[in-house]
Amino acid sequence: PSFERSLMEYLDSELGQVESFLVSSWDINATRRHDQLISGNDISFSHLLVPTILEILKKSAGHENFNVLDVGCGTGVLSQILGHQVARVVGVDPSSESIRIASDYCHRQTNVDFVCVPIEHYSPENSGDFNFVVAHMVLHTIPPSRLPSALTQIHRLMTPSGIFVASLPHPAFYPMHKPETFGLGNGRYSYNIPRFYRHTFTISRDRDPLPSKTPYFHRPMEHYTKSFAEAGFLVRDMHEPFPSEEIRSLYPKEKRFDDTYFLIFECVK
């Protein structure tokens, strides 16, 4: 019993440190990450991910009248883009510094608002409000214990037949491009085994890492599809955005695109 007690105390301590890291890392990184996005230096964001998300949105009839929820909105760059396509956007994020920057960045857009809160704690009075929900590069930063409640909350906030789009680093391919982070070759990484990593975040046009490492919970694709189903979603499509030759020419020459880096789930309620 004393060993079990000690083990539980240790695990609680570790979990507390991880939860704190989830928010503090993005508070530290917010300014630098915002600069990367608005400068256009993040080619994948501007030329692969955002176009795919907008394509999914625009094929929905009446999208101009949609209420959109941007889960893990960060500094509001995607929220601002979506705001030009729909009636209303609400961005939620637990990072207070990210929300501060987002509010300033979008202050002229009257149809875009921000709330500093984890998605699980977003106000229950908004149930059933949103036609379209996007979680851009968010789900892989949510701990296993919280992922089911986050997805359930997203489902509850959506209108009947609402659309949920979740983008993330491709679980099957992305770790191959970050061998130092994932410990490829030293036994630390297995595709089939979920694991938490502290990720050194860089982009191809800015090789200096963000000031703080970022959270990354590796999960196989099967884990995500089962989690969606358990929350009440139907996976309607999966997108693996891959750059055309024209877009590939925008990346530094040393950037290899032998396979895709990203995966986007398109789900319906």
Coordinates of C-alpha atoms in Angstrom, one line a residue, residues 57-261:
L57 CA -16.3 25.0 -45.3
K58 CA -17.2 26.4 -48.7
K59 CA -18.7 23.2 -50.0
S60 CA -21.4 23.4 -47.3
A61 CA -24.5 25.2 -48.6
G62 CA -25.3 28.4 -46.7
H63 CA -21.9 28.6 -45.1
E64 CA -22.0 32.4 -45.2
N65 CA -24.6 32.2 -42.4
F66 CA -22.7 29.8 -40.2
N67 CA -21.7 30.2 -36.6
V68 CA -18.1 28.9 -36.3
L69 CA -16.2 27.7 -33.3
D70 CA -12.4 27.8 -33.5
V71 CA -11.2 25.4 -30.8
G72 CA -7.6 26.1 -29.6
C73 CA -7.7 29.3 -31.7
G74 CA -4.2 30.5 -30.6
T75 CA -3.5 34.0 -31.7
G76 CA -6.6 34.2 -33.9
V77 CA -5.1 34.1 -37.4
L78 CA -7.4 31.3 -38.6
S79 CA -10.3 32.9 -36.8
Q80 CA -9.7 36.1 -38.7
I81 CA -9.6 34.2 -42.0
L82 CA -12.8 32.3 -41.2
G83 CA -14.5 35.6 -40.1
H84 CA -14.5 36.8 -43.8
Q85 CA -16.4 33.6 -44.9
V86 CA -19.1 33.2 -42.2
A87 CA -21.5 35.1 -40.0
R88 CA -19.8 34.7 -36.7
V89 CA -16.7 33.1 -35.2
V90 CA -15.9 32.4 -31.6
G91 CA -12.3 31.4 -30.7
V92 CA -11.6 29.6 -27.5
D93 CA -8.1 28.9 -26.0
P94 CA -6.7 28.4 -22.5
S95 CA -3.6 30.5 -23.2
S96 CA -4.3 34.0 -21.9
E97 CA -1.4 35.5 -23.9
S98 CA -2.7 33.9 -27.1
I99 CA -6.2 35.3 -26.5
R100 CA -4.7 38.8 -25.7
I101 CA -2.9 38.8 -29.1
A102 CA -6.0 37.4 -30.9
S103 CA -8.3 40.0 -29.5
D104 CA -5.9 42.8 -30.5
Y105 CA -5.3 41.2 -34.0
C106 CA -9.0 40.9 -34.7
H107 CA -10.3 44.0 -32.9
R108 CA -11.7 45.5 -36.2
Q109 CA -13.7 42.4 -37.0
T110 CA -17.0 42.7 -35.2
N111 CA -18.1 39.2 -36.0
V112 CA -15.1 37.5 -34.3
D113 CA -14.9 37.1 -30.5
F114 CA -12.5 35.2 -28.2
V115 CA -12.9 33.4 -24.8
C116 CA -9.9 32.3 -22.7
V117 CA -11.0 28.9 -21.5
P118 CA -10.4 25.2 -22.3
I119 CA -13.0 23.8 -24.6
E120 CA -14.3 21.5 -21.8
H121 CA -15.2 24.5 -19.7
Y122 CA -16.8 26.6 -22.5
S123 CA -20.2 27.9 -21.3
P124 CA -23.0 25.3 -21.4
E125 CA -25.4 28.0 -22.5
N126 CA -23.9 27.9 -26.0
S127 CA -25.1 24.3 -26.6
G128 CA -26.2 23.6 -30.2
D129 CA -25.0 27.0 -31.5
F130 CA -22.3 26.1 -34.0
N131 CA -22.7 24.9 -37.6
F132 CA -19.0 24.4 -38.1
V133 CA -16.2 23.6 -35.6
V134 CA -12.5 23.6 -36.4
A135 CA -9.8 22.3 -34.1
H136 CA -6.6 23.2 -36.0
M137 CA -3.5 21.5 -34.7
V138 CA -5.1 21.0 -31.3
L139 CA -6.1 17.4 -30.6
H140 CA -2.6 16.1 -30.4
T141 CA -1.9 18.6 -27.6
I142 CA -4.8 17.3 -25.4
P143 CA -4.0 14.7 -22.8
P144 CA -5.6 11.3 -23.1
S145 CA -7.7 11.8 -19.9
R146 CA -9.2 15.0 -21.4
L147 CA -9.7 14.1 -25.1
P148 CA -13.0 12.3 -24.6
S149 CA -14.6 15.2 -22.6
A150 CA -13.2 17.7 -25.2
L151 CA -14.8 15.8 -28.1
T152 CA -18.0 15.3 -26.2
Q153 CA -18.2 19.0 -25.5
I154 CA -17.5 19.9 -29.1
H155 CA -20.3 17.5 -30.2
R156 CA -22.7 19.1 -27.7
L157 CA -22.0 22.6 -28.9
M158 CA -22.8 21.8 -32.5
T159 CA -26.1 22.1 -34.5
P160 CA -27.6 18.8 -35.8
S161 CA -25.6 17.7 -38.9
G162 CA -22.9 20.2 -38.0
I163 CA -19.4 19.8 -39.4
F164 CA -16.3 19.2 -37.3
V165 CA -12.8 19.6 -38.9
A166 CA -9.7 18.5 -37.0
S167 CA -6.3 18.9 -38.4
L168 CA -3.1 17.5 -36.8
P169 CA 0.4 16.3 -37.7
H170 CA 0.0 13.0 -39.5
P171 CA 0.4 10.3 -36.8
A172 CA 1.9 7.8 -39.4
F173 CA 4.4 10.2 -41.1
Y174 CA 5.1 13.3 -39.0
P175 CA 7.4 11.5 -36.5
M176 CA 9.6 10.4 -39.3
H177 CA 10.5 14.0 -40.0
K178 CA 11.3 14.7 -36.3
P179 CA 13.6 11.8 -35.3
E180 CA 15.2 13.8 -32.5
T181 CA 11.9 14.6 -30.8
F182 CA 10.4 11.2 -31.1
G183 CA 13.5 9.2 -30.4
L184 CA 13.4 7.1 -33.6
G185 CA 16.0 4.4 -33.4
N186 CA 16.5 4.4 -29.6
G187 CA 13.3 2.5 -28.7
R188 CA 11.4 5.5 -27.4
Y189 CA 8.9 5.6 -30.4
S190 CA 6.4 3.1 -31.6
Y191 CA 3.5 4.1 -33.9
N192 CA 1.1 1.8 -32.1
I193 CA 1.9 3.1 -28.6
P194 CA 0.5 6.4 -27.4
R195 CA 3.1 8.6 -25.7
F196 CA 3.7 12.2 -24.5
Y197 CA 6.6 14.2 -26.0
R198 CA 7.9 17.7 -25.5
H199 CA 8.3 18.9 -29.0
T200 CA 10.9 21.3 -30.4
F201 CA 8.7 23.3 -32.8
T202 CA 10.3 24.7 -36.0
I203 CA 9.1 25.6 -39.4
S204 CA 11.0 25.4 -42.7
R205 CA 11.4 29.2 -43.1
D206 CA 12.4 29.7 -39.4
R207 CA 14.8 27.1 -38.2
D208 CA 15.1 28.7 -34.7
P209 CA 12.8 26.8 -32.4
L210 CA 10.0 28.5 -30.5
P211 CA 11.1 29.7 -27.1
S212 CA 9.4 26.9 -25.3
K213 CA 8.9 23.3 -26.3
T214 CA 5.3 22.3 -27.1
P215 CA 3.1 19.4 -26.0
Y216 CA 2.6 16.5 -28.3
F217 CA 0.6 13.4 -27.5
H218 CA 1.3 10.8 -30.2
R219 CA -1.7 8.5 -30.9
P220 CA -2.3 6.1 -33.8
M221 CA -5.0 7.0 -36.3
E222 CA -7.3 4.3 -34.9
H223 CA -7.3 6.1 -31.5
Y224 CA -8.7 9.2 -33.1
T225 CA -11.3 7.5 -35.2
K226 CA -12.6 5.5 -32.2
S227 CA -12.6 8.7 -30.0
F228 CA -14.7 10.5 -32.7
A229 CA -17.2 7.6 -32.8
E230 CA -17.5 7.5 -29.0
A231 CA -18.2 11.2 -28.9
G232 CA -21.0 10.8 -31.5
F233 CA -19.2 11.8 -34.7
L234 CA -19.2 10.1 -38.1
V235 CA -15.9 10.5 -40.0
R236 CA -17.1 11.6 -43.4
D237 CA -13.7 12.0 -45.0
M238 CA -10.0 12.2 -44.3
H239 CA -7.7 14.6 -46.1
E240 CA -3.9 14.3 -46.5
P241 CA -2.9 17.7 -48.0
F242 CA 0.2 17.4 -50.2
P243 CA 1.8 20.4 -52.0
S244 CA 1.7 20.8 -55.7
E245 CA 5.0 21.4 -57.5
E246 CA 4.3 25.2 -57.4
I247 CA 3.8 25.1 -53.6
R248 CA 6.8 22.8 -53.0
S249 CA 9.0 25.4 -54.7
L250 CA 8.2 27.8 -51.9
Y251 CA 9.9 25.6 -49.3
P252 CA 13.6 25.6 -48.8
K253 CA 15.4 23.1 -51.1
E254 CA 16.3 20.8 -48.3
K255 CA 12.7 20.3 -47.4
R256 CA 11.6 16.8 -48.5
F257 CA 8.0 15.9 -49.3
D258 CA 8.2 12.2 -49.9
D259 CA 5.0 11.8 -47.9
T260 CA 2.4 14.0 -46.3
Y261 CA 3.0 15.8 -43.0

